[in-house]
Amino acid sequence: MENTGKEVIRPNAVLLQSEDLYKYILETSVYPREPKPLKELRDATANHPLAFFGTLPDTGQFMAMLLKLVNAKKTIEVGVFTGYSLLLTALTIPDDGKITAIDVNRKSYEIGLPVIQKAGVEHKINFIESQALPILDQLLENKENEGSFDFAFVDADKDNYWNYHERLMKLCKVGGIIIYDNTLWGGTVVWPEESVPKPKRPQRLSTIKFNESMAADPRVDISLAPLGDGIKICRRIN
Ligand SMILES: C[S@@+](CC[C@H](N)C(=O)[O-])C[C@H]1O[C@@H](n2cnc3c(N)ncnc32)[C@H](O)[C@@H]1O
Ligand SMILES: O=c1cc(-c2ccc(O)cc2)oc2c(O)c(O)ccc12
């Protein structure tokens, strides 16, 4: 039977419409297990005017689970900010694991760096201050990098997500995982355009197009999980 996409919407589609329920998840499942350095990094970021950029702790907890499930050792991060997702990755991968972390802004990385150093995981991180696209292209110039990464986390300029995807599909191994953050863009993907604040419209359109393109990409298994701001989890199939 043809899948019309018009099936009955089940009750769980509205479950997280309550802030109290989100608080419940954080207080009963996430915060009690959050490693101390991650809490320290959140505290160090709390007064930053862009503190809302930080990866949400429930998303982080799920990401750590996936990193462990695929035994990730070699990873890429696009979009570091003060380093919540970076530190989480560094704490999760083995001692000889390596993260290539790219961000245009080293200043924000330096806010979290003392916490990363204190946690004893800085040696796993190669931070590169740059636009991400040229660095991904540079990595691809070395054939040894092709299909060598176990895991990638993308949390930067939404307009480039598909460009990142094309490169990460070559850099990640078959069976490797790529996570794209903010793929529900604050829920605005289903709002009428005129209800969306003007500055948020371009990224909303990019996100809608990205989700459509991803659904049509036969190279990956996908899941759009409503964690945090929506994370698209891709597993490279071939
Ligand atoms: C939402 S924040 C990342 C949050 C981070 N994952 C965390 O856990 O705190 C987005 C970051 O992407 C960076 N960024 C934006 N455009 C970029 C680009 N073209 N290349 C590299 N980094 C970029 C910004 O400087 C910013 O630090
Ligand atoms: O409100 C934002 C904005 C961004 C953003 C916009 C433009 C860029 O070039 C990079 C990032 O990212 C966000 C984000 O990742 C998040 O989790 C919440 C809010 C925003």
mmCIF file of C-alpha atoms and ligand atoms in Angstrom:
data_model
loop_
_atom_site.group_PDB
_atom_site.id
_atom_site.type_symbol
_atom_site.label_atom_id
_atom_site.label_comp_id
_atom_site.label_asym_id
_atom_site.label_seq_id
_atom_site.Cartn_x
_atom_site.Cartn_y
_atom_site.Cartn_z
ATOM 1 C CA MET A 1 0.000 0.000 0.000
ATOM 2 C CA GLU A 2 1.232 3.493 -0.830
ATOM 3 C CA ASN A 3 2.432 5.478 2.181
ATOM 4 C CA THR A 4 0.397 8.688 1.992
ATOM 5 C CA GLY A 5 1.904 10.097 5.181
ATOM 6 C CA LYS A 6 -1.644 10.816 6.387
ATOM 7 C CA GLU A 7 -1.810 8.238 9.168
ATOM 8 C CA VAL A 8 -3.533 8.982 12.475
ATOM 9 C CA ILE A 9 -1.441 11.172 14.758
ATOM 10 C CA ARG A 10 -0.832 9.263 17.962
ATOM 11 C CA PRO A 11 -1.017 10.839 21.445
ATOM 12 C CA ASN A 12 2.766 10.973 21.877
ATOM 13 C CA ALA A 13 2.859 13.683 19.201
ATOM 14 C CA VAL A 14 1.698 16.114 21.870
ATOM 15 C CA LEU A 15 3.516 14.674 24.884
ATOM 16 C CA LEU A 16 6.218 17.310 25.104
ATOM 17 C CA GLN A 17 3.912 20.299 24.800
ATOM 18 C CA SER A 18 4.411 20.702 28.543
ATOM 19 C CA GLU A 19 7.435 22.422 30.064
ATOM 20 C CA ASP A 20 6.845 20.491 33.278
ATOM 21 C CA LEU A 21 7.288 17.245 31.403
ATOM 22 C CA TYR A 22 10.591 18.452 29.928
ATOM 23 C CA LYS A 23 11.668 19.501 33.435
ATOM 24 C CA TYR A 24 10.713 16.033 34.666
ATOM 25 C CA ILE A 25 12.943 14.411 32.036
ATOM 26 C CA LEU A 26 15.861 16.672 32.948
ATOM 27 C CA GLU A 27 15.463 16.246 36.695
ATOM 28 C CA THR A 28 14.835 12.508 36.798
ATOM 29 C CA SER A 29 16.954 11.239 33.922
ATOM 30 C CA VAL A 30 19.468 13.789 32.665
ATOM 31 C CA TYR A 31 20.866 15.925 35.518
ATOM 32 C CA PRO A 32 21.405 13.009 37.945
ATOM 33 C CA ARG A 33 23.711 11.377 35.360
ATOM 34 C CA GLU A 34 25.329 14.476 33.852
ATOM 35 C CA PRO A 35 29.121 14.317 34.365
ATOM 36 C CA LYS A 36 30.360 17.087 36.713
ATOM 37 C CA PRO A 37 32.542 18.788 34.061
ATOM 38 C CA LEU A 38 29.520 19.203 31.785
ATOM 39 C CA LYS A 39 27.581 20.902 34.570
ATOM 40 C CA GLU A 40 30.640 23.146 35.153
ATOM 41 C CA LEU A 41 30.727 24.021 31.454
ATOM 42 C CA ARG A 42 27.012 24.858 31.472
ATOM 43 C CA ASP A 43 27.595 27.101 34.487
ATOM 44 C CA ALA A 44 30.547 28.800 32.750
ATOM 45 C CA THR A 45 28.290 29.517 29.744
ATOM 46 C CA ALA A 46 25.128 30.507 31.641
ATOM 47 C CA ASN A 47 25.733 34.282 31.533
ATOM 48 C CA HIS A 48 26.876 34.367 27.885
ATOM 49 C CA PRO A 49 24.425 36.381 25.736
ATOM 50 C CA LEU A 50 24.222 33.372 23.389
ATOM 51 C CA ALA A 51 23.945 30.762 26.165
ATOM 52 C CA PHE A 52 20.933 29.291 24.309
ATOM 53 C CA PHE A 53 23.376 28.091 21.601
ATOM 54 C CA GLY A 54 24.659 25.343 23.924
ATOM 55 C CA THR A 55 23.563 21.798 23.091
ATOM 56 C CA LEU A 56 20.742 20.836 25.430
ATOM 57 C CA PRO A 57 21.661 18.286 28.109
ATOM 58 C CA ASP A 58 18.971 15.775 27.056
ATOM 59 C CA THR A 59 20.306 15.860 23.497
ATOM 60 C CA GLY A 60 23.800 15.437 24.925
ATOM 61 C CA GLN A 61 22.816 12.407 26.973
ATOM 62 C CA PHE A 62 21.359 10.723 23.899
ATOM 63 C CA MET A 63 24.429 11.626 21.866
ATOM 64 C CA ALA A 64 26.684 9.982 24.467
ATOM 65 C CA MET A 65 24.572 6.823 24.203
ATOM 66 C CA LEU A 66 25.040 6.756 20.401
ATOM 67 C CA LEU A 67 28.789 7.437 20.682
ATOM 68 C CA LYS A 68 29.048 4.396 22.968
ATOM 69 C CA LEU A 69 26.810 2.209 20.798
ATOM 70 C CA VAL A 70 29.070 2.678 17.756
ATOM 71 C CA ASN A 71 32.303 2.620 19.827
ATOM 72 C CA ALA A 72 33.178 5.995 18.327
ATOM 73 C CA LYS A 73 36.877 6.814 18.387
ATOM 74 C CA LYS A 74 37.406 9.283 15.534
ATOM 75 C CA THR A 75 34.829 12.069 15.322
ATOM 76 C CA ILE A 76 34.111 15.473 13.751
ATOM 77 C CA GLU A 77 32.246 18.376 15.282
ATOM 78 C CA VAL A 78 31.033 21.339 13.233
ATOM 79 C CA GLY A 79 29.988 24.188 15.555
ATOM 80 C CA VAL A 80 31.684 24.167 18.964
ATOM 81 C CA PHE A 81 30.610 27.410 20.717
ATOM 82 C CA THR A 82 31.782 27.022 24.375
ATOM 83 C CA GLY A 83 32.137 23.263 23.990
ATOM 84 C CA TYR A 84 29.258 21.409 25.684
ATOM 85 C CA SER A 85 28.863 18.784 22.923
ATOM 86 C CA LEU A 86 32.632 18.747 22.389
ATOM 87 C CA LEU A 87 33.402 18.045 26.059
ATOM 88 C CA LEU A 88 30.638 15.445 26.140
ATOM 89 C CA THR A 89 32.238 13.690 23.156
ATOM 90 C CA ALA A 90 35.722 13.963 24.645
ATOM 91 C CA LEU A 91 34.511 12.443 27.932
ATOM 92 C CA THR A 92 32.799 9.580 26.103
ATOM 93 C CA ILE A 93 35.335 8.378 23.506
ATOM 94 C CA PRO A 94 38.394 6.325 24.567
ATOM 95 C CA ASP A 95 41.625 7.945 25.776
ATOM 96 C CA ASP A 96 43.267 7.543 22.343
ATOM 97 C CA GLY A 97 40.181 8.876 20.510
ATOM 98 C CA LYS A 98 40.383 12.055 18.396
ATOM 99 C CA ILE A 99 37.892 14.836 17.679
ATOM 100 C CA THR A 100 38.340 17.305 14.823
ATOM 101 C CA ALA A 101 36.402 20.303 16.130
ATOM 102 C CA ILE A 102 35.708 23.250 13.813
ATOM 103 C CA ASP A 103 34.330 26.684 14.635
ATOM 104 C CA VAL A 104 34.806 30.155 13.179
ATOM 105 C CA ASN A 105 35.124 31.561 16.679
ATOM 106 C CA ARG A 106 37.947 30.455 18.992
ATOM 107 C CA LYS A 107 36.970 33.014 21.667
ATOM 108 C CA SER A 108 33.832 31.107 22.655
ATOM 109 C CA TYR A 109 35.773 27.792 22.692
ATOM 110 C CA GLU A 110 38.202 29.419 25.130
ATOM 111 C CA ILE A 111 35.366 29.997 27.624
ATOM 112 C CA GLY A 112 34.960 26.252 28.045
ATOM 113 C CA LEU A 113 38.613 25.330 27.545
ATOM 114 C CA PRO A 114 39.643 25.547 31.233
ATOM 115 C CA VAL A 115 36.888 23.055 32.084
ATOM 116 C CA ILE A 116 38.037 20.763 29.252
ATOM 117 C CA GLN A 117 41.629 20.995 30.510
ATOM 118 C CA LYS A 118 40.602 20.304 34.115
ATOM 119 C CA ALA A 119 38.653 17.249 32.935
ATOM 120 C CA GLY A 120 41.893 15.912 31.385
ATOM 121 C CA VAL A 121 40.535 15.401 27.864
ATOM 122 C CA GLU A 122 42.115 18.263 25.869
ATOM 123 C CA HIS A 123 44.573 15.813 24.227
ATOM 124 C CA LYS A 124 41.671 14.230 22.318
ATOM 125 C CA ILE A 125 40.713 17.544 20.669
ATOM 126 C CA ASN A 126 42.082 19.159 17.523
ATOM 127 C CA PHE A 127 40.307 22.540 17.523
ATOM 128 C CA ILE A 128 40.424 24.365 14.180
ATOM 129 C CA GLU A 129 39.315 27.993 13.987
ATOM 130 C CA SER A 130 37.845 28.243 10.499
ATOM 131 C CA GLN A 131 34.818 28.111 8.275
ATOM 132 C CA ALA A 132 33.884 24.431 8.300
ATOM 133 C CA LEU A 133 33.443 23.769 4.566
ATOM 134 C CA PRO A 134 37.086 24.365 3.503
ATOM 135 C CA ILE A 135 38.309 22.216 6.387
ATOM 136 C CA LEU A 136 36.020 19.328 5.411
ATOM 137 C CA ASP A 137 37.277 19.690 1.806
ATOM 138 C CA GLN A 138 40.859 19.716 3.064
ATOM 139 C CA LEU A 139 40.226 16.536 5.063
ATOM 140 C CA LEU A 140 38.863 14.922 1.891
ATOM 141 C CA GLU A 141 42.056 15.741 -0.028
ATOM 142 C CA ASN A 142 43.772 13.099 2.117
ATOM 143 C CA LYS A 143 42.428 9.715 0.911
ATOM 144 C CA GLU A 144 43.193 8.204 4.342
ATOM 145 C CA ASN A 145 40.369 10.265 5.824
ATOM 146 C CA GLU A 146 37.736 8.841 3.447
ATOM 147 C CA GLY A 147 35.332 6.583 5.332
ATOM 148 C CA SER A 148 37.427 6.901 8.481
ATOM 149 C CA PHE A 149 35.206 8.826 10.908
ATOM 150 C CA ASP A 150 32.856 6.957 13.242
ATOM 151 C CA PHE A 151 30.691 9.885 14.224
ATOM 152 C CA ALA A 152 29.937 13.520 13.351
ATOM 153 C CA PHE A 153 27.906 16.204 15.101
ATOM 154 C CA VAL A 154 26.766 19.234 13.109
ATOM 155 C CA ASP A 155 25.462 22.258 15.017
ATOM 156 C CA ALA A 156 26.442 25.349 13.000
ATOM 157 C CA ASP A 157 25.035 27.452 10.139
ATOM 158 C CA LYS A 158 21.820 25.718 9.101
ATOM 159 C CA ASP A 159 22.078 26.987 5.502
ATOM 160 C CA ASN A 160 25.116 24.768 4.953
ATOM 161 C CA TYR A 161 23.770 21.530 6.433
ATOM 162 C CA TRP A 162 23.361 19.875 3.023
ATOM 163 C CA ASN A 163 26.872 20.958 1.984
ATOM 164 C CA TYR A 164 28.192 19.434 5.217
ATOM 165 C CA HIS A 165 26.170 16.300 4.578
ATOM 166 C CA GLU A 166 27.703 15.733 1.124
ATOM 167 C CA ARG A 167 31.204 15.927 2.598
ATOM 168 C CA LEU A 168 30.431 13.969 5.775
ATOM 169 C CA MET A 169 28.954 11.134 3.691
ATOM 170 C CA LYS A 170 32.442 10.657 2.258
ATOM 171 C CA LEU A 171 34.317 11.173 5.529
ATOM 172 C CA CYS A 172 32.181 8.869 7.704
ATOM 173 C CA LYS A 173 32.450 5.112 7.481
ATOM 174 C CA VAL A 174 29.609 2.833 6.443
ATOM 175 C CA GLY A 175 27.673 2.320 9.684
ATOM 176 C CA GLY A 176 28.912 5.691 10.973
ATOM 177 C CA ILE A 177 26.526 8.165 12.581
ATOM 178 C CA ILE A 178 25.957 11.832 11.746
ATOM 179 C CA ILE A 179 23.720 13.989 13.943
ATOM 180 C CA TYR A 180 22.338 17.339 12.750
ATOM 181 C CA ASP A 181 20.995 19.609 15.487
ATOM 182 C CA ASN A 182 18.055 22.042 15.283
ATOM 183 C CA THR A 183 16.178 20.149 12.593
ATOM 184 C CA LEU A 184 12.811 21.254 14.012
ATOM 185 C CA TRP A 185 14.082 24.859 14.306
ATOM 186 C CA GLY A 186 12.056 25.750 17.391
ATOM 187 C CA GLY A 187 8.966 24.072 15.893
ATOM 188 C CA THR A 188 8.768 26.720 13.143
ATOM 189 C CA VAL A 189 9.064 24.094 10.374
ATOM 190 C CA VAL A 190 5.277 23.667 10.639
ATOM 191 C CA TRP A 191 4.366 27.329 11.188
ATOM 192 C CA PRO A 192 3.004 29.539 8.427
ATOM 193 C CA GLU A 193 5.936 31.648 7.209
ATOM 194 C CA GLU A 194 4.282 34.938 8.264
ATOM 195 C CA SER A 195 4.129 33.780 11.923
ATOM 196 C CA VAL A 196 7.902 33.189 12.019
ATOM 197 C CA PRO A 197 10.073 36.117 13.177
ATOM 198 C CA LYS A 198 11.826 37.496 10.066
ATOM 199 C CA PRO A 199 15.408 36.739 11.198
ATOM 200 C CA LYS A 200 14.487 33.064 11.699
ATOM 201 C CA ARG A 201 12.892 32.587 8.253
ATOM 202 C CA PRO A 202 15.963 31.767 6.134
ATOM 203 C CA GLN A 203 17.090 29.003 8.522
ATOM 204 C CA ARG A 204 13.517 27.700 8.713
ATOM 205 C CA LEU A 205 13.441 27.322 4.925
ATOM 206 C CA SER A 206 16.890 25.700 4.873
ATOM 207 C CA THR A 207 15.777 23.277 7.584
ATOM 208 C CA ILE A 208 12.594 22.324 5.717
ATOM 209 C CA LYS A 209 14.581 21.719 2.500
ATOM 210 C CA PHE A 210 17.260 19.808 4.405
ATOM 211 C CA ASN A 211 14.687 17.488 6.013
ATOM 212 C CA GLU A 212 13.079 16.859 2.602
ATOM 213 C CA SER A 213 16.417 16.121 0.931
ATOM 214 C CA MET A 214 17.408 13.809 3.752
ATOM 215 C CA ALA A 215 14.175 11.806 3.443
ATOM 216 C CA ALA A 216 15.055 11.247 -0.240
ATOM 217 C CA ASP A 217 18.697 10.275 0.395
ATOM 218 C CA PRO A 218 19.061 6.513 -0.144
ATOM 219 C CA ARG A 219 22.585 6.516 1.345
ATOM 220 C CA VAL A 220 21.351 6.878 4.926
ATOM 221 C CA ASP A 221 18.988 5.510 7.530
ATOM 222 C CA ILE A 222 17.352 8.466 9.266
ATOM 223 C CA SER A 223 15.385 9.408 12.340
ATOM 224 C CA LEU A 224 14.226 12.881 13.326
ATOM 225 C CA ALA A 225 14.044 12.649 17.114
ATOM 226 C CA PRO A 226 12.153 15.414 18.963
ATOM 227 C CA LEU A 227 14.920 15.852 21.527
ATOM 228 C CA GLY A 228 16.037 19.387 22.320
ATOM 229 C CA ASP A 229 15.430 21.393 19.141
ATOM 230 C CA GLY A 230 15.069 18.249 17.020
ATOM 231 C CA ILE A 231 17.999 16.084 16.047
ATOM 232 C CA LYS A 232 18.288 14.282 12.758
ATOM 233 C CA ILE A 233 20.221 11.074 13.229
ATOM 234 C CA CYS A 234 21.692 9.535 10.069
ATOM 235 C CA ARG A 235 23.450 6.233 9.702
ATOM 236 C CA ARG A 236 25.502 5.760 6.553
ATOM 237 C CA ILE A 237 24.257 2.670 4.745
ATOM 238 C CA ASN A 238 26.638 2.476 1.788
HETATM 239 C C1 LIG B 1 24.784 26.589 18.202
HETATM 240 S S1 LIG B 1 26.464 26.925 18.299
HETATM 241 C C2 LIG B 1 27.182 25.338 18.637
HETATM 242 C C3 LIG B 1 26.843 24.811 20.017
HETATM 243 C C4 LIG B 1 27.729 23.684 20.515
HETATM 244 N N1 LIG B 1 27.504 22.476 19.782
HETATM 245 C C5 LIG B 1 27.559 23.476 22.003
HETATM 246 O O1 LIG B 1 27.284 22.355 22.442
HETATM 247 O O2 LIG B 1 27.700 24.452 22.742
HETATM 248 C C6 LIG B 1 26.884 27.211 16.623
HETATM 249 C C7 LIG B 1 28.348 27.484 16.397
HETATM 250 O O3 LIG B 1 28.590 27.378 14.996
HETATM 251 C C8 LIG B 1 29.626 28.266 14.665
HETATM 252 N N2 LIG B 1 29.545 28.501 13.217
HETATM 253 C C9 LIG B 1 28.599 29.194 12.512
HETATM 254 N N3 LIG B 1 28.850 29.141 11.209
HETATM 255 C C10 LIG B 1 29.967 28.397 11.054
HETATM 256 C C11 LIG B 1 30.726 27.967 9.922
HETATM 257 N N4 LIG B 1 30.376 28.313 8.680
HETATM 258 N N5 LIG B 1 31.815 27.207 10.108
HETATM 259 C C12 LIG B 1 32.195 26.856 11.382
HETATM 260 N N6 LIG B 1 31.525 27.229 12.490
HETATM 261 C C13 LIG B 1 30.425 27.976 12.328
HETATM 262 C C14 LIG B 1 29.349 29.502 15.507
HETATM 263 O O4 LIG B 1 30.525 30.265 15.688
HETATM 264 C C15 LIG B 1 28.817 28.862 16.802
HETATM 265 O O5 LIG B 1 29.839 28.763 17.782
HETATM 266 O O1 LIG B 2 19.178 30.893 17.404
HETATM 267 C C1 LIG B 2 20.031 30.084 17.014
HETATM 268 C C2 LIG B 2 20.868 30.382 15.937
HETATM 269 C C3 LIG B 2 21.803 29.450 15.525
HETATM 270 C C4 LIG B 2 22.714 29.741 14.444
HETATM 271 C C5 LIG B 2 22.357 30.637 13.443
HETATM 272 C C6 LIG B 2 23.246 30.939 12.433
HETATM 273 C C7 LIG B 2 24.490 30.335 12.409
HETATM 274 O O2 LIG B 2 25.391 30.646 11.428
HETATM 275 C C8 LIG B 2 24.842 29.418 13.395
HETATM 276 C C9 LIG B 2 23.949 29.133 14.393
HETATM 277 O O3 LIG B 2 21.931 28.235 16.124
HETATM 278 C C10 LIG B 2 21.142 27.918 17.173
HETATM 279 C C11 LIG B 2 21.295 26.671 17.789
HETATM 280 O O4 LIG B 2 22.191 25.780 17.337
HETATM 281 C C12 LIG B 2 20.477 26.327 18.876
HETATM 282 O O5 LIG B 2 20.647 25.100 19.459
HETATM 283 C C13 LIG B 2 19.524 27.217 19.336
HETATM 284 C C14 LIG B 2 19.364 28.436 18.741
HETATM 285 C C15 LIG B 2 20.166 28.812 17.652
#
